[in-house]
């Protein structure tokens, strides 16, 4: 059975950094596209960063230059390095993995992903 488990969330002051991890079992990252999403109370789930099967990356405009998505195949883990954090980054963060190859991928579309982690809370205070 496939399981994705996020960790690394917590509380940090504005301008600080956090590194989120998503460890997979029963699934191999790089087989299909993967991504990080976030959701704040009362708001829709938002795509933060995506990584393709070729290692290419995509980012939401709101996090470009501050966040970096990567994967360590040896550890079978997906990461999100978050720097220069802002209060508006406060949300539950989820990792997601696809189970289908898309010839025309839409990385920020939640319906393209079939496996999801339970989420890890990130709170940024000013």
mmCIF file with all atom_site columns, C-alpha atoms in Angstrom, residues 26-110:
data_model
loop_
_atom_site.group_PDB
_atom_site.id
_atom_site.type_symbol
_atom_site.label_atom_id
_atom_site.label_alt_id
_atom_site.label_comp_id
_atom_site.label_asym_id
_atom_site.label_entity_id
_atom_site.label_seq_id
_atom_site.pdbx_PDB_ins_code
_atom_site.Cartn_x
_atom_site.Cartn_y
_atom_site.Cartn_z
_atom_site.occupancy
_atom_site.B_iso_or_equiv
_atom_site.pdbx_formal_charge
_atom_site.auth_seq_id
_atom_site.auth_comp_id
_atom_site.auth_asym_id
_atom_site.auth_atom_id
_atom_site.pdbx_PDB_model_num
ATOM 1  C CA . UNK A 1 26  ? 5.268   1.561  -1.917  1.00 0.00 ? 26  UNK A CA 1
ATOM 2  C CA . UNK A 1 27  ? 5.918   4.309  -4.475  1.00 0.00 ? 27  UNK A CA 1
ATOM 3  C CA . UNK A 1 28  ? 8.985   5.541  -6.310  1.00 0.00 ? 28  UNK A CA 1
ATOM 4  C CA . UNK A 1 29  ? 9.416   9.256  -6.906  1.00 0.00 ? 29  UNK A CA 1
ATOM 5  C CA . UNK A 1 30  ? 10.541  10.188 -10.427 1.00 0.00 ? 30  UNK A CA 1
ATOM 6  C CA . UNK A 1 31  ? 8.285   7.554  -11.978 1.00 0.00 ? 31  UNK A CA 1
ATOM 7  C CA . UNK A 1 32  ? 5.594   10.203 -12.413 1.00 0.00 ? 32  UNK A CA 1
ATOM 8  C CA . UNK A 1 33  ? 5.263   13.901 -11.649 1.00 0.00 ? 33  UNK A CA 1
ATOM 9  C CA . UNK A 1 34  ? 5.064   15.075 -8.048  1.00 0.00 ? 34  UNK A CA 1
ATOM 10 C CA . UNK A 1 35  ? 4.177   18.339 -6.346  1.00 0.00 ? 35  UNK A CA 1
ATOM 11 C CA . UNK A 1 36  ? 3.643   20.316 -3.166  1.00 0.00 ? 36  UNK A CA 1
ATOM 12 C CA . UNK A 1 37  ? 0.302   21.967 -2.455  1.00 0.00 ? 37  UNK A CA 1
ATOM 13 C CA . UNK A 1 38  ? -0.884  24.148 0.398   1.00 0.00 ? 38  UNK A CA 1
ATOM 14 C CA . UNK A 1 39  ? -4.247  25.102 1.809   1.00 0.00 ? 39  UNK A CA 1
ATOM 15 C CA . UNK A 1 40  ? -5.096  27.882 4.242   1.00 0.00 ? 40  UNK A CA 1
ATOM 16 C CA . UNK A 1 41  ? -8.411  28.017 6.152   1.00 0.00 ? 41  UNK A CA 1
ATOM 17 C CA . UNK A 1 42  ? -11.247 29.149 3.906   1.00 0.00 ? 42  UNK A CA 1
ATOM 18 C CA . UNK A 1 43  ? -9.130  28.985 0.756   1.00 0.00 ? 43  UNK A CA 1
ATOM 19 C CA . UNK A 1 44  ? -8.801  26.512 -2.093  1.00 0.00 ? 44  UNK A CA 1
ATOM 20 C CA . UNK A 1 45  ? -5.881  24.140 -2.359  1.00 0.00 ? 45  UNK A CA 1
ATOM 21 C CA . UNK A 1 46  ? -3.036  25.877 -4.174  1.00 0.00 ? 46  UNK A CA 1
ATOM 22 C CA . UNK A 1 47  ? -0.170  24.378 -6.143  1.00 0.00 ? 47  UNK A CA 1
ATOM 23 C CA . UNK A 1 48  ? 3.168   25.556 -4.755  1.00 0.00 ? 48  UNK A CA 1
ATOM 24 C CA . UNK A 1 49  ? 5.807   23.645 -6.711  1.00 0.00 ? 49  UNK A CA 1
ATOM 25 C CA . UNK A 1 50  ? 5.955   20.729 -9.125  1.00 0.00 ? 50  UNK A CA 1
ATOM 26 C CA . UNK A 1 51  ? 8.645   18.411 -10.465 1.00 0.00 ? 51  UNK A CA 1
ATOM 27 C CA . UNK A 1 52  ? 8.427   16.409 -13.684 1.00 0.00 ? 52  UNK A CA 1
ATOM 28 C CA . UNK A 1 53  ? 9.731   12.996 -14.626 1.00 0.00 ? 53  UNK A CA 1
ATOM 29 C CA . UNK A 1 54  ? 12.709  14.668 -16.290 1.00 0.00 ? 54  UNK A CA 1
ATOM 30 C CA . UNK A 1 55  ? 13.526  16.682 -13.166 1.00 0.00 ? 55  UNK A CA 1
ATOM 31 C CA . UNK A 1 56  ? 12.147  19.940 -14.491 1.00 0.00 ? 56  UNK A CA 1
ATOM 32 C CA . UNK A 1 57  ? 10.547  22.193 -11.877 1.00 0.00 ? 57  UNK A CA 1
ATOM 33 C CA . UNK A 1 58  ? 7.698   24.686 -11.800 1.00 0.00 ? 58  UNK A CA 1
ATOM 34 C CA . UNK A 1 59  ? 6.647   27.188 -9.149  1.00 0.00 ? 59  UNK A CA 1
ATOM 35 C CA . UNK A 1 60  ? 3.734   29.394 -8.278  1.00 0.00 ? 60  UNK A CA 1
ATOM 36 C CA . UNK A 1 61  ? 4.535   33.051 -8.857  1.00 0.00 ? 61  UNK A CA 1
ATOM 37 C CA . UNK A 1 62  ? 4.077   33.765 -5.160  1.00 0.00 ? 62  UNK A CA 1
ATOM 38 C CA . UNK A 1 63  ? 7.007   31.515 -4.164  1.00 0.00 ? 63  UNK A CA 1
ATOM 39 C CA . UNK A 1 64  ? 9.439   31.879 -7.073  1.00 0.00 ? 64  UNK A CA 1
ATOM 40 C CA . UNK A 1 65  ? 12.926  32.678 -5.885  1.00 0.00 ? 65  UNK A CA 1
ATOM 41 C CA . UNK A 1 66  ? 12.118  31.596 -2.320  1.00 0.00 ? 66  UNK A CA 1
ATOM 42 C CA . UNK A 1 67  ? 11.107  27.913 -2.520  1.00 0.00 ? 67  UNK A CA 1
ATOM 43 C CA . UNK A 1 68  ? 12.932  24.973 -4.114  1.00 0.00 ? 68  UNK A CA 1
ATOM 44 C CA . UNK A 1 69  ? 11.471  21.543 -4.854  1.00 0.00 ? 69  UNK A CA 1
ATOM 45 C CA . UNK A 1 70  ? 13.789  18.558 -5.177  1.00 0.00 ? 70  UNK A CA 1
ATOM 46 C CA . UNK A 1 71  ? 13.852  14.788 -4.821  1.00 0.00 ? 71  UNK A CA 1
ATOM 47 C CA . UNK A 1 72  ? 16.441  12.376 -3.487  1.00 0.00 ? 72  UNK A CA 1
ATOM 48 C CA . UNK A 1 73  ? 16.000  9.096  -5.315  1.00 0.00 ? 73  UNK A CA 1
ATOM 49 C CA . UNK A 1 74  ? 18.392  7.239  -3.004  1.00 0.00 ? 74  UNK A CA 1
ATOM 50 C CA . UNK A 1 75  ? 16.201  8.129  -0.017  1.00 0.00 ? 75  UNK A CA 1
ATOM 51 C CA . UNK A 1 76  ? 12.972  8.060  -2.053  1.00 0.00 ? 76  UNK A CA 1
ATOM 52 C CA . UNK A 1 77  ? 12.037  11.417 -0.560  1.00 0.00 ? 77  UNK A CA 1
ATOM 53 C CA . UNK A 1 78  ? 10.574  14.636 -1.929  1.00 0.00 ? 78  UNK A CA 1
ATOM 54 C CA . UNK A 1 79  ? 11.663  17.966 -0.410  1.00 0.00 ? 79  UNK A CA 1
ATOM 55 C CA . UNK A 1 80  ? 10.525  21.561 -0.308  1.00 0.00 ? 80  UNK A CA 1
ATOM 56 C CA . UNK A 1 81  ? 13.108  24.076 0.883   1.00 0.00 ? 81  UNK A CA 1
ATOM 57 C CA . UNK A 1 82  ? 11.361  27.268 1.968   1.00 0.00 ? 82  UNK A CA 1
ATOM 58 C CA . UNK A 1 83  ? 13.395  30.431 2.518   1.00 0.00 ? 83  UNK A CA 1
ATOM 59 C CA . UNK A 1 84  ? 12.435  34.033 3.279   1.00 0.00 ? 84  UNK A CA 1
ATOM 60 C CA . UNK A 1 85  ? 9.112   32.871 4.677   1.00 0.00 ? 85  UNK A CA 1
ATOM 61 C CA . UNK A 1 86  ? 6.230   35.322 4.892   1.00 0.00 ? 86  UNK A CA 1
ATOM 62 C CA . UNK A 1 87  ? 3.063   35.280 7.032   1.00 0.00 ? 87  UNK A CA 1
ATOM 63 C CA . UNK A 1 88  ? 1.024   34.617 3.878   1.00 0.00 ? 88  UNK A CA 1
ATOM 64 C CA . UNK A 1 89  ? 2.870   31.289 3.516   1.00 0.00 ? 89  UNK A CA 1
ATOM 65 C CA . UNK A 1 90  ? 0.998   30.008 6.570   1.00 0.00 ? 90  UNK A CA 1
ATOM 66 C CA . UNK A 1 91  ? -0.971  26.908 5.543   1.00 0.00 ? 91  UNK A CA 1
ATOM 67 C CA . UNK A 1 92  ? -1.168  23.144 5.655   1.00 0.00 ? 92  UNK A CA 1
ATOM 68 C CA . UNK A 1 93  ? 1.327   21.757 3.157   1.00 0.00 ? 93  UNK A CA 1
ATOM 69 C CA . UNK A 1 94  ? 0.693   18.493 1.299   1.00 0.00 ? 94  UNK A CA 1
ATOM 70 C CA . UNK A 1 95  ? 2.887   16.423 -0.969  1.00 0.00 ? 95  UNK A CA 1
ATOM 71 C CA . UNK A 1 96  ? 1.251   14.715 -3.927  1.00 0.00 ? 96  UNK A CA 1
ATOM 72 C CA . UNK A 1 97  ? 2.280   12.046 -6.423  1.00 0.00 ? 97  UNK A CA 1
ATOM 73 C CA . UNK A 1 98  ? 0.769   11.071 -9.747  1.00 0.00 ? 98  UNK A CA 1
ATOM 74 C CA . UNK A 1 99  ? -0.037  7.560  -10.940 1.00 0.00 ? 99  UNK A CA 1
ATOM 75 C CA . UNK A 1 100 ? -0.614  8.386  -14.606 1.00 0.00 ? 100 UNK A CA 1
ATOM 76 C CA . UNK A 1 101 ? 1.704   9.869  -17.187 1.00 0.00 ? 101 UNK A CA 1
ATOM 77 C CA . UNK A 1 102 ? 0.363   13.033 -18.784 1.00 0.00 ? 102 UNK A CA 1
ATOM 78 C CA . UNK A 1 103 ? 1.701   14.003 -22.185 1.00 0.00 ? 103 UNK A CA 1
ATOM 79 C CA . UNK A 1 104 ? 0.464   17.534 -21.508 1.00 0.00 ? 104 UNK A CA 1
ATOM 80 C CA . UNK A 1 105 ? 0.859   17.873 -17.730 1.00 0.00 ? 105 UNK A CA 1
ATOM 81 C CA . UNK A 1 106 ? -0.851  20.527 -15.665 1.00 0.00 ? 106 UNK A CA 1
ATOM 82 C CA . UNK A 1 107 ? 1.267   20.364 -12.547 1.00 0.00 ? 107 UNK A CA 1
ATOM 83 C CA . UNK A 1 108 ? -0.855  22.699 -10.419 1.00 0.00 ? 108 UNK A CA 1
ATOM 84 C CA . UNK A 1 109 ? -4.101  20.790 -11.031 1.00 0.00 ? 109 UNK A CA 1
ATOM 85 C CA . UNK A 1 110 ? -4.925  18.650 -7.956  1.00 0.00 ? 110 UNK A CA 1
#
